[in-house]
Short mmCIF file of C-alpha atoms in Angstrom, two decimals:
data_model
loop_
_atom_site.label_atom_id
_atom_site.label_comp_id
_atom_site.label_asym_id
_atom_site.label_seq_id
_atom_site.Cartn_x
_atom_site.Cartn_y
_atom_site.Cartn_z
CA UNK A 1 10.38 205.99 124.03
CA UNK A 2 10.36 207.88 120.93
CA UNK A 3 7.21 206.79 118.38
CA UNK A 4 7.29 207.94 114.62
CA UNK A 5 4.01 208.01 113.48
CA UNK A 6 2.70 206.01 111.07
CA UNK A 7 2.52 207.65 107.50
CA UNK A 8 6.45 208.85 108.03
CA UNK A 9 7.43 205.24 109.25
CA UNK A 10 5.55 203.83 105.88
CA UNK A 11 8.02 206.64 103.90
CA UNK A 12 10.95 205.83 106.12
CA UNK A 13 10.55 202.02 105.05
CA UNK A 14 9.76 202.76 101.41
CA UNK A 15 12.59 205.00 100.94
CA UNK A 16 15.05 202.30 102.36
CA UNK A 17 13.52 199.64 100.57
CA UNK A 18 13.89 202.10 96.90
CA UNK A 19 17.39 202.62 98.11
CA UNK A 20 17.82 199.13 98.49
CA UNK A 21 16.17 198.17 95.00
CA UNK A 22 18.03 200.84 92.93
CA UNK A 23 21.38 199.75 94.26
CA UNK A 24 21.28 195.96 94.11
CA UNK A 25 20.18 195.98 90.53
CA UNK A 26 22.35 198.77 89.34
CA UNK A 27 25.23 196.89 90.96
CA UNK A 28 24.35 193.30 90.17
CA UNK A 29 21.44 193.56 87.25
CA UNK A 30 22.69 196.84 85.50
CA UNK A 31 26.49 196.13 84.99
CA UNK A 32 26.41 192.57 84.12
CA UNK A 33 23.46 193.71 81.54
CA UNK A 34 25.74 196.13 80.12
CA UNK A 35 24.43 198.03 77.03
CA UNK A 36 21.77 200.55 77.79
CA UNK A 37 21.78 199.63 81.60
CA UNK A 38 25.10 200.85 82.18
CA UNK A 39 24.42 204.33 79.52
CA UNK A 40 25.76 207.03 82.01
CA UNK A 41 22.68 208.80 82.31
CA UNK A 42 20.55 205.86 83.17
CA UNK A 43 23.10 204.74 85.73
CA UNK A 44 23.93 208.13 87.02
CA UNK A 45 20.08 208.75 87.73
CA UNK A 46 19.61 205.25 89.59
CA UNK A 47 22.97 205.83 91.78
CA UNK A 48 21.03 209.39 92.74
CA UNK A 49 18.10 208.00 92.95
CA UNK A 50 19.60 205.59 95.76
CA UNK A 51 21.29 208.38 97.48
CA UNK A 52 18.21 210.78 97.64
CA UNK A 53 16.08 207.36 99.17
CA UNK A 54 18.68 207.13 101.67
CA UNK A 55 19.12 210.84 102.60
CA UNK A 56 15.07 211.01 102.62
CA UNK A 57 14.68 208.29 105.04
CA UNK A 58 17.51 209.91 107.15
CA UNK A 59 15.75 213.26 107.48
CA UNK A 60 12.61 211.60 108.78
CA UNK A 61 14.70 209.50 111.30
CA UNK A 62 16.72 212.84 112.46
CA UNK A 63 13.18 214.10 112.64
CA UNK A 64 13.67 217.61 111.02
CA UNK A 65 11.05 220.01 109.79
CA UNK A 66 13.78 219.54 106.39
CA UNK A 67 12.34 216.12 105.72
CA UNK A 68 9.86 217.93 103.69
CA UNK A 69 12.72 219.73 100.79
CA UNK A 70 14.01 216.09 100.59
CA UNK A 71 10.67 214.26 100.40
CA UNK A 72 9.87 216.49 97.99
CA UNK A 73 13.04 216.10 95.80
CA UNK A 74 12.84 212.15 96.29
CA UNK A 75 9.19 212.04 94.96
CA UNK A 76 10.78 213.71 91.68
CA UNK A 77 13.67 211.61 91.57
CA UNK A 78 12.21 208.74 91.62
CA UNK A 79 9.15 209.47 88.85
CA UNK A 80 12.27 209.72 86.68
CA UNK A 81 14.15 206.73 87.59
CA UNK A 82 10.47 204.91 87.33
CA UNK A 83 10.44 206.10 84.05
CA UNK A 84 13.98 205.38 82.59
CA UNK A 85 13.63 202.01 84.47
CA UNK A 86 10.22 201.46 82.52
CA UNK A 87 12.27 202.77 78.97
CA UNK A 88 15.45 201.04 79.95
CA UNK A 89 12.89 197.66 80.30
CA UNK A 90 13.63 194.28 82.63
CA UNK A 91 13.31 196.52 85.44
CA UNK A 92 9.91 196.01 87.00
CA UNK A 93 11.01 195.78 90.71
CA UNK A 94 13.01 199.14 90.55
CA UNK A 95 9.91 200.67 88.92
CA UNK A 96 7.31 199.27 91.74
CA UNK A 97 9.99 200.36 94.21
CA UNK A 98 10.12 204.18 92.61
CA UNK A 99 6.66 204.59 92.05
CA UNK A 100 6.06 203.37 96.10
CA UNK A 101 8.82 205.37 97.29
CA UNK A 102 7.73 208.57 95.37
CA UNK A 103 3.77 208.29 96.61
CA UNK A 104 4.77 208.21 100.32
CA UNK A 105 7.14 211.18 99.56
CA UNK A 106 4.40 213.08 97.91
CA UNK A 107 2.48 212.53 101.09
CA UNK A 108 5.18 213.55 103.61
CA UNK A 109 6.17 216.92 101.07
CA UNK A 110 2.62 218.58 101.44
CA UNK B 1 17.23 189.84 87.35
CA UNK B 2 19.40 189.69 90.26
CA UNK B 3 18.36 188.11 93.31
CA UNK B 4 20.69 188.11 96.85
CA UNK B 5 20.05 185.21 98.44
CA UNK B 6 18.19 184.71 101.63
CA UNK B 7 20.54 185.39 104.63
CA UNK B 8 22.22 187.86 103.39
CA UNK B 9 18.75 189.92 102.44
CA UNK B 10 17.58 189.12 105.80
CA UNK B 11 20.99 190.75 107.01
CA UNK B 12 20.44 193.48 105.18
CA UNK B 13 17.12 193.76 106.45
CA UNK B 14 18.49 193.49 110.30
CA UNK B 15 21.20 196.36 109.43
CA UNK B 16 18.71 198.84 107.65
CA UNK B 17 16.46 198.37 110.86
CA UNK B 18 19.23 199.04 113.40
CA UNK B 19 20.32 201.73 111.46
CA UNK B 20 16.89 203.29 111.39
CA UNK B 21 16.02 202.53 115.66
CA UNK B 22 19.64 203.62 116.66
CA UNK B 23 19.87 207.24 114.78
CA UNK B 24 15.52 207.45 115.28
CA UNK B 25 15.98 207.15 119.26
CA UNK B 26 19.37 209.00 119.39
CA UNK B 27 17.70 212.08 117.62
CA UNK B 28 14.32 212.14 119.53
CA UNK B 29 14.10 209.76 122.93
CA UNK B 30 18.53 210.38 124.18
CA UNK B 31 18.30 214.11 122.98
CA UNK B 32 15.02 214.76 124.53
CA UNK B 33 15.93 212.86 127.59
CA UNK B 34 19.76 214.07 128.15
CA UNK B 35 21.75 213.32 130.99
CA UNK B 36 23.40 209.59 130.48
CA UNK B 37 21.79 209.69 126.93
CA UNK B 38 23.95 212.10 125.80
CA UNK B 39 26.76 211.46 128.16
CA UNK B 40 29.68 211.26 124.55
CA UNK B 41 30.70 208.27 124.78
CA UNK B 42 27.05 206.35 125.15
CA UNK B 43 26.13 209.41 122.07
CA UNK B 44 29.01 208.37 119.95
CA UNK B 45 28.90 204.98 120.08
CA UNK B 46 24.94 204.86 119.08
CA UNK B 47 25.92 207.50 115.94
CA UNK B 48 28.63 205.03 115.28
CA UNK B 49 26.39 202.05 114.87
CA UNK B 50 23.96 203.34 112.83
CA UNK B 51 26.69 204.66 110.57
CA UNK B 52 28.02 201.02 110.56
CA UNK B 53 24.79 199.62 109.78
CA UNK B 54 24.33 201.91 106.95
CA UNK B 55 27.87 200.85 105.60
CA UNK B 56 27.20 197.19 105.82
CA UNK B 57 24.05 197.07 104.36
CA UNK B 58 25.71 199.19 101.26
CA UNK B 59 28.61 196.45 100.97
CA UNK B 60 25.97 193.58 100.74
CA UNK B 61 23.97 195.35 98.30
CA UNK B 62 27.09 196.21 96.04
CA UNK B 63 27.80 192.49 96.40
CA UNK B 64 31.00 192.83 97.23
CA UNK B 65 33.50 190.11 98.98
CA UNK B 66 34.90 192.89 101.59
CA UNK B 67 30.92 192.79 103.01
CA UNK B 68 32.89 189.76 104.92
CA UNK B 69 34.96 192.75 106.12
CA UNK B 70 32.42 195.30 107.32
CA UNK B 71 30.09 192.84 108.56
CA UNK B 72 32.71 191.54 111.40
CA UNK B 73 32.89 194.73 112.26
CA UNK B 74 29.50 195.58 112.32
CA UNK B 75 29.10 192.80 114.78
CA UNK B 76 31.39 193.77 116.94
CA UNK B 77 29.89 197.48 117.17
CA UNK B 78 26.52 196.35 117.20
CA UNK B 79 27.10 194.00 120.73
CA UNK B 80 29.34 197.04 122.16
CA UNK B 81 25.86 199.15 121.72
CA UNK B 82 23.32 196.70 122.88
CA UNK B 83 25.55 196.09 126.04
CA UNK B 84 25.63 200.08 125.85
CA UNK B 85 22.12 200.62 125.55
CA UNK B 86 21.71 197.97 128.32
CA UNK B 87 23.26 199.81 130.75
CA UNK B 88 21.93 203.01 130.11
CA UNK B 89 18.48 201.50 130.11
CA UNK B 90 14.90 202.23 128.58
CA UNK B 91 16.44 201.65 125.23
CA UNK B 92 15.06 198.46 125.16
CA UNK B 93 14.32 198.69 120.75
CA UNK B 94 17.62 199.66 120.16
CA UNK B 95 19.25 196.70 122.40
CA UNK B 96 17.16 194.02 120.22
CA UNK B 97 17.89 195.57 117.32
CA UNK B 98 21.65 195.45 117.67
CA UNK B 99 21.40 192.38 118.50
CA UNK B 100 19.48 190.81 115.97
CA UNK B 101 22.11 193.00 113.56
CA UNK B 102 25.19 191.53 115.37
CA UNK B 103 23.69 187.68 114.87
CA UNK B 104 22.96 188.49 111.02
CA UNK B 105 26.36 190.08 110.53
CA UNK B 106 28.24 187.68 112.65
CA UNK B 107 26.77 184.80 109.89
CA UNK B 108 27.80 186.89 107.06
CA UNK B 109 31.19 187.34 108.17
CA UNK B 110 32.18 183.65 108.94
CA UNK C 1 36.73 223.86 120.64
CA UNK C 2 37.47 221.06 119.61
CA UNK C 3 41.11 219.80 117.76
CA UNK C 4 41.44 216.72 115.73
CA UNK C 5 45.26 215.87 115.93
CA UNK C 6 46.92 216.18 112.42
CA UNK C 7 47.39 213.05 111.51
CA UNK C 8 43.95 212.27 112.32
CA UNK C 9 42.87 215.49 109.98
CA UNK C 10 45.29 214.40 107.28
CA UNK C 11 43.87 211.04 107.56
CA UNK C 12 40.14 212.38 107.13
CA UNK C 13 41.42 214.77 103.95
CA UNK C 14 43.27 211.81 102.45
CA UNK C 15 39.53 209.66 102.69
CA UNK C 16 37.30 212.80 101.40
CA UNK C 17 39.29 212.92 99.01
CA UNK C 18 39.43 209.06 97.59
CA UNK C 19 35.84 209.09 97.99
CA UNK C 20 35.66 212.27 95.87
CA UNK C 21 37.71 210.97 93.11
CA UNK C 22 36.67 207.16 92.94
CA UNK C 23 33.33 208.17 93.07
CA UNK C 24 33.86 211.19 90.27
CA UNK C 25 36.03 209.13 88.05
CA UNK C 26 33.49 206.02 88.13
CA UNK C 27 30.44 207.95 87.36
CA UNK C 28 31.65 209.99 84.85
CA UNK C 29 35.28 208.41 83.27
CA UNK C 30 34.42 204.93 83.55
CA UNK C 31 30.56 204.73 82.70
CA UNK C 32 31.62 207.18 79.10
CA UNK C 33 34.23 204.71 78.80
CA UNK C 34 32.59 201.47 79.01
CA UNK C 35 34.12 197.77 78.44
CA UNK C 36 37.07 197.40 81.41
CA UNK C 37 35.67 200.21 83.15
CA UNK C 38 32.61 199.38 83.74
CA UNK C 39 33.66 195.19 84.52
CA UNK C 40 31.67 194.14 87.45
CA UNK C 41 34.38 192.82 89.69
CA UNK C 42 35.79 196.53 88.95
CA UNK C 43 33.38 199.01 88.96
CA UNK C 44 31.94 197.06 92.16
CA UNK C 45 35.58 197.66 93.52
CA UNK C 46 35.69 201.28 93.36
CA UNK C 47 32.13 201.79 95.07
CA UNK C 48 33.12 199.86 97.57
CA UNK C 49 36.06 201.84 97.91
CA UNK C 50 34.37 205.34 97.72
CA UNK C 51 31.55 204.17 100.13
CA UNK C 52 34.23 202.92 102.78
CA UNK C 53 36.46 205.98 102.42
CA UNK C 54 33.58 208.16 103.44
CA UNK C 55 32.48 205.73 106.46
CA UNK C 56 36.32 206.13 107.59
CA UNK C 57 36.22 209.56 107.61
CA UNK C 58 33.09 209.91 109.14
CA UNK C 59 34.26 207.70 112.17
CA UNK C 60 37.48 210.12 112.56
CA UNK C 61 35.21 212.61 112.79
CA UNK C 62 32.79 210.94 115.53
CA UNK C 63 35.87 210.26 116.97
CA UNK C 64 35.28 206.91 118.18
CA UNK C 65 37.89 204.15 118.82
CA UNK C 66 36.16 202.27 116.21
CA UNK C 67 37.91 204.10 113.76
CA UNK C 68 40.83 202.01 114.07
CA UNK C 69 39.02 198.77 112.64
CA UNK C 70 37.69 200.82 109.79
CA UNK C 71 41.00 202.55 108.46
CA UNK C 72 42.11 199.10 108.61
CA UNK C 73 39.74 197.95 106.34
CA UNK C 74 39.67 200.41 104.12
CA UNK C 75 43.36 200.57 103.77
CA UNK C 76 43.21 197.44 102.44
CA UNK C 77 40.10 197.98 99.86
CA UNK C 78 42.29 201.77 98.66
CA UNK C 79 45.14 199.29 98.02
CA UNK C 80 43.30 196.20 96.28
CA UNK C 81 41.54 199.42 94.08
CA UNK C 82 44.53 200.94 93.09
CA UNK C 83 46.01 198.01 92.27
CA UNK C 84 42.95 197.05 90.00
CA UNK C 85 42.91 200.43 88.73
CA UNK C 86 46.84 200.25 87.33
CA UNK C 87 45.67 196.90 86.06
CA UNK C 88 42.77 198.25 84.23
CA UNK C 89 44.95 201.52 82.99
CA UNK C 90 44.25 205.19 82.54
CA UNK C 91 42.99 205.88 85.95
CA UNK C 92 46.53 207.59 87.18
CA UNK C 93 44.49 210.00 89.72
CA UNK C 94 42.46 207.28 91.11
CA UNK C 95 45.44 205.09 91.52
CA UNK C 96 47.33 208.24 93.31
CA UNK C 97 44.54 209.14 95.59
CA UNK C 98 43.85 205.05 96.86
CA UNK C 99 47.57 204.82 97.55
CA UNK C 100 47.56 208.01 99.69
CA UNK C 101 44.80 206.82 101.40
CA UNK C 102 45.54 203.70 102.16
CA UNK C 103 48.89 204.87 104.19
CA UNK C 104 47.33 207.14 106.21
CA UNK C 105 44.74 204.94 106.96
CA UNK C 106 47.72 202.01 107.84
CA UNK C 107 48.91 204.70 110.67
CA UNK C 108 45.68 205.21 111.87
CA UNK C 109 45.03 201.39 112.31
CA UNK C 110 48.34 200.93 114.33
CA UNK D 1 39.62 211.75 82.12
CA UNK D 2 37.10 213.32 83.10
CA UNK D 3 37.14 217.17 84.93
CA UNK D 4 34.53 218.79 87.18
CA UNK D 5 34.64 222.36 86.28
CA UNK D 6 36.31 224.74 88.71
CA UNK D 7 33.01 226.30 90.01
CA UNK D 8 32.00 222.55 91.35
CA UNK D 9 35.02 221.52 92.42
CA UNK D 10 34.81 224.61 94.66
CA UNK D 11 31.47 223.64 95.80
CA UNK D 12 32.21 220.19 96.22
CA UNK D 13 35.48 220.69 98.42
CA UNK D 14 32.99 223.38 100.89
CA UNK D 15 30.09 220.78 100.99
CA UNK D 16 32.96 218.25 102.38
CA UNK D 17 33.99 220.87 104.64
CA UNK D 18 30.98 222.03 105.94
CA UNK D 19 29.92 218.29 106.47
CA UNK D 20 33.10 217.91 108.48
CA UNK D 21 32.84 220.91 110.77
CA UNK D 22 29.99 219.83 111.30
CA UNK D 23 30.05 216.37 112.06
CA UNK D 24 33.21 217.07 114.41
CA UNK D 25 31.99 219.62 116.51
CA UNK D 26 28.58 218.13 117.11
CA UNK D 27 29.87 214.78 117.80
CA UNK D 28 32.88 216.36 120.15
CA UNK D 29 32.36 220.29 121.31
CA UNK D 30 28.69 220.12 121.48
CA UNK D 31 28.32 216.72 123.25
CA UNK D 32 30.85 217.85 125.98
CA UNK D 33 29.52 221.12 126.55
CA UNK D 34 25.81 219.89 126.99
CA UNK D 35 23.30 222.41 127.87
CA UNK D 36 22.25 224.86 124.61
CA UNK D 37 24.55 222.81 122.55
CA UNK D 38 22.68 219.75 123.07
CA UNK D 39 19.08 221.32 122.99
CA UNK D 40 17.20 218.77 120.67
CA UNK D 41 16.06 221.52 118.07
CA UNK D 42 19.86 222.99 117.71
CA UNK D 43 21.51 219.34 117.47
CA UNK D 44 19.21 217.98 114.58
CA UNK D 45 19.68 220.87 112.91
CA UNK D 46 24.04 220.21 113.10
CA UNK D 47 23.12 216.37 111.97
CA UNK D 48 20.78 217.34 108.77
CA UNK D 49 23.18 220.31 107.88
CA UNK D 50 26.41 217.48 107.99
CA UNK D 51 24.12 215.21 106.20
CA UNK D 52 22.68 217.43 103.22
CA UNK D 53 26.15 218.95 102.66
CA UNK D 54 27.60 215.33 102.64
CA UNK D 55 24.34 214.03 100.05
CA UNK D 56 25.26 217.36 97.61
CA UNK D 57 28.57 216.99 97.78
CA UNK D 58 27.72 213.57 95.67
CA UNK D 59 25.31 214.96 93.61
CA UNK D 60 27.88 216.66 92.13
CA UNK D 61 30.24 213.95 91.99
CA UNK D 62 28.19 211.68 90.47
CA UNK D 63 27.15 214.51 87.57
CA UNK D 64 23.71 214.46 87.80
CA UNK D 65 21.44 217.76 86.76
CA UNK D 66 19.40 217.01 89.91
CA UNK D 67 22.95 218.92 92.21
CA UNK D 68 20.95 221.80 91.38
CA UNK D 69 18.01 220.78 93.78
CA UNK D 70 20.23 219.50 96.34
CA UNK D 71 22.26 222.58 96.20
CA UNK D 72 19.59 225.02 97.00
CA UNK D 73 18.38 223.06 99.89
CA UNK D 74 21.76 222.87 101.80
CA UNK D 75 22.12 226.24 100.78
CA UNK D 76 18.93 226.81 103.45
CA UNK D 77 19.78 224.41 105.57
CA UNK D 78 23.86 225.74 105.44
CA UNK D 79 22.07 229.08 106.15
CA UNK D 80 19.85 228.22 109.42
CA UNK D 81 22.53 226.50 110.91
CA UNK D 82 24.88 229.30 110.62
CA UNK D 83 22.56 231.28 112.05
CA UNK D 84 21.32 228.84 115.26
CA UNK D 85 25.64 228.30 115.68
CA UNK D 86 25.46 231.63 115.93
CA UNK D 87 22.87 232.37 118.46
CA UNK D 88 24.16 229.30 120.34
CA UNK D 89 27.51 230.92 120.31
CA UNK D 90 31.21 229.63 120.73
CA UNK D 91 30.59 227.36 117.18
CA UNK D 92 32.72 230.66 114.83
CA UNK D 93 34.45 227.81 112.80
CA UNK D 94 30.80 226.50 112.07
CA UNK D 95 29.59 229.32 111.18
CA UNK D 96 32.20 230.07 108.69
CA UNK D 97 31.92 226.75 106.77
CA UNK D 98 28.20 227.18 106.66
CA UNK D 99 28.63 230.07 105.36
CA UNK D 100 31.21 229.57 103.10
CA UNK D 101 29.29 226.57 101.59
CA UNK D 102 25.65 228.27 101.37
CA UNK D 103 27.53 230.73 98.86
CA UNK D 104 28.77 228.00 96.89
CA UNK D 105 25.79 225.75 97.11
CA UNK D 106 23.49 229.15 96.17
CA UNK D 107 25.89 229.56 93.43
CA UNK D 108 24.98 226.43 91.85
CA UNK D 109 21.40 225.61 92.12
CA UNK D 110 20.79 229.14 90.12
#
């Protein structure tokens, strides 16, 4: 049976868990909050930031040489959303989740 | 901040994971092996789960009352596959994982 | 090659193109216009709907059997969101485009 | 309410129909003919070219600056596959709305 090996199984599972994090608290967290959590481009940026996680972690699993373009644009995504989340404030487990999420992409974009 | 509560983040856990070991061993092991593993119907049914899984997970993590809705019918798709998978044999992750995902999502959806 | 039959294709069309416009009109219309529009119960609604729409189509396009269950559902999630949608007023396009969904998706459920 | 300019919109409607070409002939003309059309490296590449047109496709819909970096990777990946369809042979609608969506996609990332 098929084996992933283990540095792009780590970035598979932090990318799902980042797209996890970024949509439950946009969805729950962000739009109850109101105010600056639900300012477009804060929003906008974690919805893409969840789609990019999800996309990245579906590459890996396809198991295309592509992975890299969209580890690579995950990494950067998510350094921003880490940072708006950090600016934005109250948002410490979608800033762990980023910052996680974006080191294993670094890794699996070289 | 928001917190889902147990069951349903441990059936969100069991549909991210069969969504990752159904479209992981559908793009490497049944494409690599061909034959019955890419016989359409076994093919379509395993793209079809994963794509399910995907869905459901989304629902819970928008935290939306038609999750109910998707995960019946994740259930349902998930024991169709494992029996699938089954009878195709050597598939033997992706059998437990649909089934672990059809128990979650069958508790979600009662 | 292979022919989708054209209801099935008008079907798909009718659920690219709900996705396209709840998912353009929330991100952009709703999130500038704040209070109503960006309600939990509603904004929550029209993700839903734009993340089922797309799973719809994309299991018309597998073109499994399965598809059946999820028209079903996401007829009825186009018509709860267009409902909310004339409720919440000013969303004439998104109402339009979750009506037309939701009957093609009713004859593709049948 | 809100408007996409023409120039996305365009892009937007070939990213959906590139990711539906390609979705429906892998899933249905490739898995019955077997042989080439099944050959692992030819297959993925169908799956991450559905898949990257589907994620830019709501980039743009969502309005985020970061379309541009998803556009110029499914313009590459739009581009491969229309070459490998091509190689592969008997995939001329796939090749067109790879085609017709790398233009698009190279359009906007610039």
């Amino acid at each position: 049976m098929h084996h992933t090996d283990a540095a792009m199984q780590a970035c598979i599972d932090n990318c799902l868990k980042c797209y996890s994090v970024c949509t439950g608290i946009a969805m729950n967290h962000c739009l109850e909050a109101g105010g600056k959590h639900t300012e477009p481009a804060h929003f906008k940026l974690m919805m893409a930031c969840a789609e990019m996680c999800r996309t990245s972690a579906h590459f890996m699993l396809i198991g295309t040489p592509h992975h890299k373009h969209t580890c690579r644009e995950c990494a950067e995504i998510c350094r921003e959303c880490a940072e708006d989340c950090e600016h934005v404030g109250d948002m410490d487990e979608c800033v762990r989740a980023c910052r996680a999420c974006a080191e294993s992409c670094e890794k699996m974009a070289a």
